CSV table of C-alpha atoms in Angstrom, one decimal:
chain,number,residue,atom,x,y,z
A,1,UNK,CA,-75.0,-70.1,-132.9
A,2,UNK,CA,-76.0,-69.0,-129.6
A,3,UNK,CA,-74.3,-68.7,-126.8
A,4,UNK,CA,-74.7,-68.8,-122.7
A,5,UNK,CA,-74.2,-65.1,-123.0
A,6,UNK,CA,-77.0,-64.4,-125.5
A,7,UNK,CA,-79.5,-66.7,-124.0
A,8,UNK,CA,-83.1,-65.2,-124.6
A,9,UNK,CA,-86.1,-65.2,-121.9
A,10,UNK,CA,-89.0,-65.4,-124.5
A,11,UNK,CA,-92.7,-63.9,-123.3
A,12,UNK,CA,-95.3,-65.8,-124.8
A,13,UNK,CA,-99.0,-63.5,-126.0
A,14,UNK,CA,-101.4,-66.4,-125.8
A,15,UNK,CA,-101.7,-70.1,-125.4
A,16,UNK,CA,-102.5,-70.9,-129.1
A,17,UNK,CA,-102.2,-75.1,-130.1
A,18,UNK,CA,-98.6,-73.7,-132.0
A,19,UNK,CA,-97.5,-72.3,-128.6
A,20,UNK,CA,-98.7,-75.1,-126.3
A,21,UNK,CA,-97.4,-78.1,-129.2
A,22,UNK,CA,-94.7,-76.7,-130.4
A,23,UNK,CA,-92.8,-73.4,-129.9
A,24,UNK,CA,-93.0,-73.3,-125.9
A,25,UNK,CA,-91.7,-77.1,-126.3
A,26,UNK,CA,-88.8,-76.1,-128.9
A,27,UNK,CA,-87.6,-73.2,-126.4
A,28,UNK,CA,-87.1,-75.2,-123.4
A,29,UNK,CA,-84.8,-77.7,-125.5
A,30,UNK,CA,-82.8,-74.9,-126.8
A,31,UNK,CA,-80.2,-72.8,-124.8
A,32,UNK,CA,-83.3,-70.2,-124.3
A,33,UNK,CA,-86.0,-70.0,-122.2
A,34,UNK,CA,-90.0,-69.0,-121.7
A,35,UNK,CA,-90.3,-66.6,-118.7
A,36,UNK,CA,-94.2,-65.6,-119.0
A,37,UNK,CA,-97.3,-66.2,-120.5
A,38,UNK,CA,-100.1,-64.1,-121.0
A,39,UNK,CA,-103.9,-64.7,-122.0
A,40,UNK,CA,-106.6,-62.6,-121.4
A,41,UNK,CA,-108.3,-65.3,-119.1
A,42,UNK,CA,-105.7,-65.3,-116.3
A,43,UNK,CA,-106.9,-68.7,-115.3
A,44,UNK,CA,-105.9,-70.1,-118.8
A,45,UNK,CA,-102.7,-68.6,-118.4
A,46,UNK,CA,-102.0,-70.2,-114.8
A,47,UNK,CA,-102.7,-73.0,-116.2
A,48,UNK,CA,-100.5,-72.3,-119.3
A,49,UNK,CA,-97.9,-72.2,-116.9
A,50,UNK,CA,-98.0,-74.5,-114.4
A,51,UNK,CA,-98.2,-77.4,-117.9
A,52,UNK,CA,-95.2,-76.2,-119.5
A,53,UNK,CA,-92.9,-74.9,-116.0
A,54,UNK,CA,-93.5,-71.2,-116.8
A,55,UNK,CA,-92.5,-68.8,-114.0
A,56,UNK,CA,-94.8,-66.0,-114.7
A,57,UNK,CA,-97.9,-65.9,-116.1
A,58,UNK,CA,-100.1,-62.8,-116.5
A,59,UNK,CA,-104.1,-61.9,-117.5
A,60,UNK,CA,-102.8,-59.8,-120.1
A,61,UNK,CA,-100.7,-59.2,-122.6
A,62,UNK,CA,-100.0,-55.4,-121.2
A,63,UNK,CA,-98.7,-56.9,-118.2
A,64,UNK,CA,-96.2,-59.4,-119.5
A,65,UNK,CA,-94.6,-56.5,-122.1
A,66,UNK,CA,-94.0,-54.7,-118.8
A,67,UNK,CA,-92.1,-57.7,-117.5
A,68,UNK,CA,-88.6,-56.4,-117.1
A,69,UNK,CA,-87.3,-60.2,-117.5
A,70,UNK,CA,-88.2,-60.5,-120.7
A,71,UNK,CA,-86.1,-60.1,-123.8
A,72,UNK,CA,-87.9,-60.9,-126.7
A,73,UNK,CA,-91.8,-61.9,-127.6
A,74,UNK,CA,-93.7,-64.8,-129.2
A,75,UNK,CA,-96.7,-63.7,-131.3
A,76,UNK,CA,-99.3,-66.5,-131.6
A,77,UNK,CA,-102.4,-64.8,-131.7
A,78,UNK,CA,-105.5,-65.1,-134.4
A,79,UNK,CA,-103.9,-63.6,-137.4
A,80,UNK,CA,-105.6,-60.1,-136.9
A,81,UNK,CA,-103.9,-59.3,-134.0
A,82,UNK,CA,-100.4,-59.9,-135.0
A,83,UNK,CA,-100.2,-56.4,-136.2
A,84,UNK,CA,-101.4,-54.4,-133.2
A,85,UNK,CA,-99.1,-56.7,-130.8
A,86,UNK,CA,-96.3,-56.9,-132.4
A,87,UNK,CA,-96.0,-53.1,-132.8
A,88,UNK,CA,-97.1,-52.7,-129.0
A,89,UNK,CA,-93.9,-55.4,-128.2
A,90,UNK,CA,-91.9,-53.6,-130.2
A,91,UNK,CA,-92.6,-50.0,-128.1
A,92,UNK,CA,-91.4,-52.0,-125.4
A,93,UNK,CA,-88.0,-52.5,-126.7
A,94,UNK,CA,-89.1,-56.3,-127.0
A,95,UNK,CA,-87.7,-58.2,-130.3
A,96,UNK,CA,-90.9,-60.5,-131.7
A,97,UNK,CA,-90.8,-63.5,-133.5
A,98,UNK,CA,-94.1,-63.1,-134.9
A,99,UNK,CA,-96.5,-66.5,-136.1
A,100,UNK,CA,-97.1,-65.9,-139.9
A,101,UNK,CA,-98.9,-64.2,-141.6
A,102,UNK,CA,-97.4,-61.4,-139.9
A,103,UNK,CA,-100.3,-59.0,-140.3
A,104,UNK,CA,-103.5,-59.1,-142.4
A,105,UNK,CA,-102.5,-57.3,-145.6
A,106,UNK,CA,-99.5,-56.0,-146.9
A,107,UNK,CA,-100.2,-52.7,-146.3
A,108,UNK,CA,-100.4,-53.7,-142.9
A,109,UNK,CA,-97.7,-55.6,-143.0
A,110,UNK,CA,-95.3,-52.5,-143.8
A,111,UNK,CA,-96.5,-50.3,-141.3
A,112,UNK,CA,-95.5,-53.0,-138.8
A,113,UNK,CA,-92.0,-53.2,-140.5
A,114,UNK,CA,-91.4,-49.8,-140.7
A,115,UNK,CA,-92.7,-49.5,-136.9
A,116,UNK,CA,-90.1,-52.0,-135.4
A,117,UNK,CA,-87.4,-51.0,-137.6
A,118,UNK,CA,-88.1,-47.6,-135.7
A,119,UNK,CA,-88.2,-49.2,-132.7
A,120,UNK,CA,-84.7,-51.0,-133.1
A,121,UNK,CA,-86.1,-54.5,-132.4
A,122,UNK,CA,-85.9,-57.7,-134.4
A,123,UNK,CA,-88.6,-59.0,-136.4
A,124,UNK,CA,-89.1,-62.2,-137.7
A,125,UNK,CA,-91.9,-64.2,-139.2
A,126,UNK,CA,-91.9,-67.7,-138.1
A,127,UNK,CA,-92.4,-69.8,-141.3
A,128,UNK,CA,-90.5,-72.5,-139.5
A,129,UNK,CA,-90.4,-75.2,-142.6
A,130,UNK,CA,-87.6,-72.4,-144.1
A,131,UNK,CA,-85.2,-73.8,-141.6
A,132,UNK,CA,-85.4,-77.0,-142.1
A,133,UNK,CA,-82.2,-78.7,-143.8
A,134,UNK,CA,-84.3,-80.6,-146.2
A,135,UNK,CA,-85.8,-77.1,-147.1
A,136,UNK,CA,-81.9,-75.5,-147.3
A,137,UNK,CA,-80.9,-78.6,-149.6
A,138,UNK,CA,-83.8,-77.9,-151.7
A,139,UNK,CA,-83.1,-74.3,-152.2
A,140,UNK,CA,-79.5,-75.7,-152.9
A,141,UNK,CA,-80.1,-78.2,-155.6
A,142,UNK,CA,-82.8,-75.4,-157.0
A,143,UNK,CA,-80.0,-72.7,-157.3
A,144,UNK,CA,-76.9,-75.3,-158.3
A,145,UNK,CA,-78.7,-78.4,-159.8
A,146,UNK,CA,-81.8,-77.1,-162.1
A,147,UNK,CA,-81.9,-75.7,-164.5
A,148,UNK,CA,-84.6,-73.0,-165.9
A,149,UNK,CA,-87.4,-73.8,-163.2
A,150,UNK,CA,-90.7,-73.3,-165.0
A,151,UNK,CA,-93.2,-74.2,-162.5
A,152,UNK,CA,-94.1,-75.2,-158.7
A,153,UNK,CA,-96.8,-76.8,-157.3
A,154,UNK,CA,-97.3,-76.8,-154.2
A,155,UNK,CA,-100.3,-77.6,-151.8
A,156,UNK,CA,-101.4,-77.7,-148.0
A,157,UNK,CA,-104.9,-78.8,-146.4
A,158,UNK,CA,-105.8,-80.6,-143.6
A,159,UNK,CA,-109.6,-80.9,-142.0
A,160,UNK,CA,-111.3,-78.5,-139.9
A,161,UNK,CA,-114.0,-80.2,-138.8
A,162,UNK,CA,-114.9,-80.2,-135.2
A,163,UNK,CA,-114.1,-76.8,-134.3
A,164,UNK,CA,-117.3,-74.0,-135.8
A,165,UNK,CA,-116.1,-71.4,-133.3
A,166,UNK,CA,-112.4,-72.2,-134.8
A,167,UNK,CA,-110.4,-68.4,-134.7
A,168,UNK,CA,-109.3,-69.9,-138.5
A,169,UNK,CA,-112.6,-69.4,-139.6
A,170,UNK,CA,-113.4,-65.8,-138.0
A,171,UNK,CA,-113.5,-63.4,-140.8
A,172,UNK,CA,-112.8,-60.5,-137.7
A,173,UNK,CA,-109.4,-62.0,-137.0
A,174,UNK,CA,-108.8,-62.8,-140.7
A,175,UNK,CA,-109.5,-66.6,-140.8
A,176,UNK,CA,-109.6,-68.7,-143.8
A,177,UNK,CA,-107.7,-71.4,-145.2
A,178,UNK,CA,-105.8,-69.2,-147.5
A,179,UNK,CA,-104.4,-66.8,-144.8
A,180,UNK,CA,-103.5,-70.1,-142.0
A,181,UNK,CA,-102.0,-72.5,-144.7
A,182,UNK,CA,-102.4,-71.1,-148.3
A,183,UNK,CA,-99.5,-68.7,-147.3
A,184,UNK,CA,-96.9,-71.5,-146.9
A,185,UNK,CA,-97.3,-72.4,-151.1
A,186,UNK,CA,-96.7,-68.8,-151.4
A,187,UNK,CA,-94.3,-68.9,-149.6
A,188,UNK,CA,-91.9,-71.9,-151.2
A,189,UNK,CA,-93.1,-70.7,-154.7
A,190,UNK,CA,-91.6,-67.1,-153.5
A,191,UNK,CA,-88.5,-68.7,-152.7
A,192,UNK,CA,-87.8,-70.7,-155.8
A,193,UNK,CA,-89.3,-68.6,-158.5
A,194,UNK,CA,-89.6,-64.9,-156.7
A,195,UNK,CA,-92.2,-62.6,-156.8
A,196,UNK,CA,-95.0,-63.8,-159.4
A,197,UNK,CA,-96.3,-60.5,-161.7
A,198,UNK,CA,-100.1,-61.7,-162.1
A,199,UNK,CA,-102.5,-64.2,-159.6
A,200,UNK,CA,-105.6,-66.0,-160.3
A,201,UNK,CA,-107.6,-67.8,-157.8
A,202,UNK,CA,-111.3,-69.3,-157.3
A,203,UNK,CA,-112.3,-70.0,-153.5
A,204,UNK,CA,-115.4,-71.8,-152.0
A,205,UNK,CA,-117.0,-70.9,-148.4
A,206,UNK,CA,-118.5,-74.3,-147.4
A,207,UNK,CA,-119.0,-73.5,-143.6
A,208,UNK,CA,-120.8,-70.0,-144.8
A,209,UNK,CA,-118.8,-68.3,-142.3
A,210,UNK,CA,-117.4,-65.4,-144.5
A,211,UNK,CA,-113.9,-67.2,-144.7
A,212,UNK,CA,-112.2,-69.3,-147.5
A,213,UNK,CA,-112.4,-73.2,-146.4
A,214,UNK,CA,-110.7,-74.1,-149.9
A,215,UNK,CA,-108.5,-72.0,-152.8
A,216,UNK,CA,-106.7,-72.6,-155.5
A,217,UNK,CA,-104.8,-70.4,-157.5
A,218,UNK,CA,-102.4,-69.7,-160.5
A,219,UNK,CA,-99.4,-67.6,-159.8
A,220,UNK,CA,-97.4,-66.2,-163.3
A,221,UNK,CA,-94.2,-64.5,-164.3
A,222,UNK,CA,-94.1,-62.3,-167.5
A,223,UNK,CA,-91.3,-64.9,-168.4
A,224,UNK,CA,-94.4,-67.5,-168.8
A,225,UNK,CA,-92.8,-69.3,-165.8
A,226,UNK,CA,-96.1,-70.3,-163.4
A,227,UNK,CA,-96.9,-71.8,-160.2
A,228,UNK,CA,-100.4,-73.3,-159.0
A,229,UNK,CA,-100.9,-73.4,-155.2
A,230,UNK,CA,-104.0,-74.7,-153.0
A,231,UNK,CA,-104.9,-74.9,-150.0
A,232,UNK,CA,-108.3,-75.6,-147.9
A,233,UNK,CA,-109.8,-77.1,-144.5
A,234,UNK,CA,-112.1,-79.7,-146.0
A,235,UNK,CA,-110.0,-82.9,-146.6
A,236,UNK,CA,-107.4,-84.9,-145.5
A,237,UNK,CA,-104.0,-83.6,-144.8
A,238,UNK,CA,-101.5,-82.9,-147.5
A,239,UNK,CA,-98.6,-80.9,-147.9
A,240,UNK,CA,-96.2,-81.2,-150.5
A,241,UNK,CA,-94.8,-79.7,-153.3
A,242,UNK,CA,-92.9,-79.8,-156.9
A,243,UNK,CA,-90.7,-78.2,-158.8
A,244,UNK,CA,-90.0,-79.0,-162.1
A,245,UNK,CA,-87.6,-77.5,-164.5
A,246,UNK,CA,-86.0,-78.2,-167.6
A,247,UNK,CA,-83.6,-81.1,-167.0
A,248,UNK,CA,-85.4,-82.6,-164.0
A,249,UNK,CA,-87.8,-82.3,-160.9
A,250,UNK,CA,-87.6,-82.3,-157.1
A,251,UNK,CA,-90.9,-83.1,-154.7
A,252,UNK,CA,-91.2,-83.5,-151.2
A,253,UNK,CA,-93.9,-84.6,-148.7
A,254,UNK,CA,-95.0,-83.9,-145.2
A,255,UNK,CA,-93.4,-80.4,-146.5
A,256,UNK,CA,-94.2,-77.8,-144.3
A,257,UNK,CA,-95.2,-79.4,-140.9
A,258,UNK,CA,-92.5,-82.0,-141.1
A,259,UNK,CA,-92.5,-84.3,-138.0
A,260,UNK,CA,-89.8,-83.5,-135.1
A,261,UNK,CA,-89.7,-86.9,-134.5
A,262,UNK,CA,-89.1,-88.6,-137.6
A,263,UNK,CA,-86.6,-88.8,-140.9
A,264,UNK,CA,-87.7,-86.8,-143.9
A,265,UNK,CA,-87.2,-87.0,-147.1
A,266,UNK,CA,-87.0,-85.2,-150.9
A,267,UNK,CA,-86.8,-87.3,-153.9
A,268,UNK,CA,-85.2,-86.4,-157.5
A,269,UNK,CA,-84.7,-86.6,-160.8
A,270,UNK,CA,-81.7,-84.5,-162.3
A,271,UNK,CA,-80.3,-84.9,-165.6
A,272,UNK,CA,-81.4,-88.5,-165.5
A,273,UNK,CA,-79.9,-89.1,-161.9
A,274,UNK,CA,-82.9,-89.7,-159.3
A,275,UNK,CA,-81.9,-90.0,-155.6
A,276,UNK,CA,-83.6,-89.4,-152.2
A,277,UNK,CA,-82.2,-87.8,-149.7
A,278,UNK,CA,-83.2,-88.2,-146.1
A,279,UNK,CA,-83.0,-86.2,-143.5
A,280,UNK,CA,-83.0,-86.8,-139.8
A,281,UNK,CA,-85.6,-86.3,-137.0
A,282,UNK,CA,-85.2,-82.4,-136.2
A,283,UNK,CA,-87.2,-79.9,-134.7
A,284,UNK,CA,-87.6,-76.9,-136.8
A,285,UNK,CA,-89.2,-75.0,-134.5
A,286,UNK,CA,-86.2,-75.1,-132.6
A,287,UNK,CA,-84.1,-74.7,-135.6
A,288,UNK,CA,-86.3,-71.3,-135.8
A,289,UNK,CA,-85.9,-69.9,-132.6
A,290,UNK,CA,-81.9,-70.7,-132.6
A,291,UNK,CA,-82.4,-68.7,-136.0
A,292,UNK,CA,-84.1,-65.7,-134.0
A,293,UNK,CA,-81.8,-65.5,-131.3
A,294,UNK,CA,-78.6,-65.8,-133.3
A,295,UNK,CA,-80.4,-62.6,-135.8
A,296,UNK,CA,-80.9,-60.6,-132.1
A,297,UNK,CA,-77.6,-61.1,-131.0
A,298,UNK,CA,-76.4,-59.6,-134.5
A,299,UNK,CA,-75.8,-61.5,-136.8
A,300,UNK,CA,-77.7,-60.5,-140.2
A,301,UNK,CA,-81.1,-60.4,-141.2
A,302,UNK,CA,-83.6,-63.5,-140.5
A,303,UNK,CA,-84.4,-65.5,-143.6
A,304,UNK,CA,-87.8,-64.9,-143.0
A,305,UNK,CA,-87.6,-60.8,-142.2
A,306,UNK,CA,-90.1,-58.2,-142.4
A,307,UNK,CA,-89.3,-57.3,-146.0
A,308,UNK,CA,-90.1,-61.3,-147.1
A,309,UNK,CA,-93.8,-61.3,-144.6
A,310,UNK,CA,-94.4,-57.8,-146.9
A,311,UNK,CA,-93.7,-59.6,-150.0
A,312,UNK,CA,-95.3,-63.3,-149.2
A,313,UNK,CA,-98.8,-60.6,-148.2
A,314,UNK,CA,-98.6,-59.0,-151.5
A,315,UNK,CA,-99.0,-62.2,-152.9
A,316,UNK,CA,-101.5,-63.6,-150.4
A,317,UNK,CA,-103.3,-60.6,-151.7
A,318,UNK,CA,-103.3,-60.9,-155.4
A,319,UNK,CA,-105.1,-64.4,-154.7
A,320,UNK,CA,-107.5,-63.4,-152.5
A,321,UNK,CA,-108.8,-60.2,-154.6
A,322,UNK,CA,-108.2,-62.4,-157.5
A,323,UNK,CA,-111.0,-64.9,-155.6
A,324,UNK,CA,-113.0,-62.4,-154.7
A,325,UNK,CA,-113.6,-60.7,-158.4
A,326,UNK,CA,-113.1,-63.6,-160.3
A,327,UNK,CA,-110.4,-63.1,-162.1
A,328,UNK,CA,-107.1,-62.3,-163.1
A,329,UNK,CA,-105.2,-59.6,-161.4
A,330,UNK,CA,-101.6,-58.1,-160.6
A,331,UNK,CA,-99.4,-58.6,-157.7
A,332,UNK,CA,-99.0,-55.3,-156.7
């Protein structure tokens, strides 16, 4: 846990809904704090400021990483730029806590590892649903309660209506439903089962916009362990997923986005025994930036490091070739 002495002043790169709803929000109720903003419309970012009691705002994002009262950064942007922005933070010297995914490939992805571990500076992705206790109970029963897990399911949509000019659906600043919410099946799947060997997937454009709006895809393991994730922006909201193994099942709701506000829960069945477990109102975004600073301050790697946002892209990948071509191919 933090303390007074390692309290961060976080420097925000846009004012992205995530930012504005929920990060900016969970650092001024933690022992940290926001000290700039930056957009490249300066009046946006006044305006950024002045909503959420920002000292500093700036009209772009050069300026605030030459803020000498800031310690670390908070990556928003459309997906396409986390790469170039995180890697300019981190010549700064700035730590980054980086929205996922953390770049728009893999290969990407490594060179923006490999370029803060250079630089010295923290990286984390911020999956925040991995720091959620319900999330850290799961895990736990998964690793002392199941036994041989042979398959997850796990899904994530919501509707994307209203919004045609939407970044999530600009192909330049890789959009798609896949990249925005497909990546946090991969994700849990990745965490209970590991790394899958092979990845099939079939996608649909509905919006003809050159972006996914709806995937689904098969995810196996040589060991004829599978997984089957989905995700898409034309229905109603769900998130949720299952795991099922040989002597029982676990399955939770409201998964990834779990309410701040609210109890949670995950239900059971376990060698015959089924229980629910609920879970308090907490803020995992907070969680995640308590997470961050604790990893800056030195102690160990982030659950959700550079090496896991390499490994969750390799996979993110596999499906999307595997859409694109139409049929099966390996995670490499």
């Amino acid at each position: 846990m933090s303390t007074p002495n390692d309290r961060l002043t976080f420097g925000v790169l846009g004012t992205a809904g995530i930012a504005r709803k929920a990060v900016v929000p969970a650092i001024a109720s933690s022992d940290h704090a926001v000290g700039a903003v930056a957009s490249r419309d300066d009046d946006r970012a006044v305006r950024f400021a002045t909503e959420h009691s920002i000292p500093r705002s700036y009209g772009s994002y050069e300026a605030l990483l030459a803020d000498d009262g800031i310690d670390a950064v908070y990556v928003p942007l459309p997906n396409g730029l986390h790469a170039e922005w995180t890697k300019r933070a981190a010549d700064a010297g700035l730590d980054v806590l980086c929205e996922k995914p953390l770049a728009s490939d893999a290969a990407e992805a490594r060179e923006v590892v490999d370029h803060c571990a250079d630089r010295g500076v923290t990286l984390m992705e911020a999956f925040m649903y991995r720091y959620h206790p319900r999330t850290e109970r799961v895990l736990e029963l998964v690793d002392r309660e199941l036994d041989d897990v042979r398959t997850v399911t796990a899904t994530f949509r919501f509707p994307l209506y209203d919004r045609p000019n939407d970044v999530r659906l600009d192909p330049a600043l890789a959009g798609g439903s896949l990249m925005d919410v497909g990546c946090y099946p991969v994700s849990i799947v990745r965490a209970v089962l590991g790394a899958p060997d092979r990845a099939y997937a079939h996608a649909n454009d509905t919006r003809g916009v050159g972006v996914d709006t709806e995937l689904a895809g098969v995810l196996e393991y040589e060991d004829g362990r599978s997984a089957r994730i989905a995700s898409g922006f034309d229905t109603q909201l769900v998130q949720r997923y299952r795991i099922d193994a040989t002597n029982g099942w676990i399955a939770v709701d409201r998964a990834f986005d779990a309410p701040a506000d609210e109890p949670v829960e995950l239900t059971y069945e376990i060698d015959g025994r089924r229980g629910v477990e609920t879970f308090g109102p907490v803020d995992q975004y907070r969680l995640q930036i308590e997470h961050f600073a604790d990893r800056v301050a030195g102690d160990g790697t982030p659950v959700t490091d550079g090496a896991s946002a390499v490994e969750n892209m390799r996979v993110v990948d596999a499906l999307a070739e595997s859409a694109g071509r139409n049929d099966a191919v390996n995670v490499r």
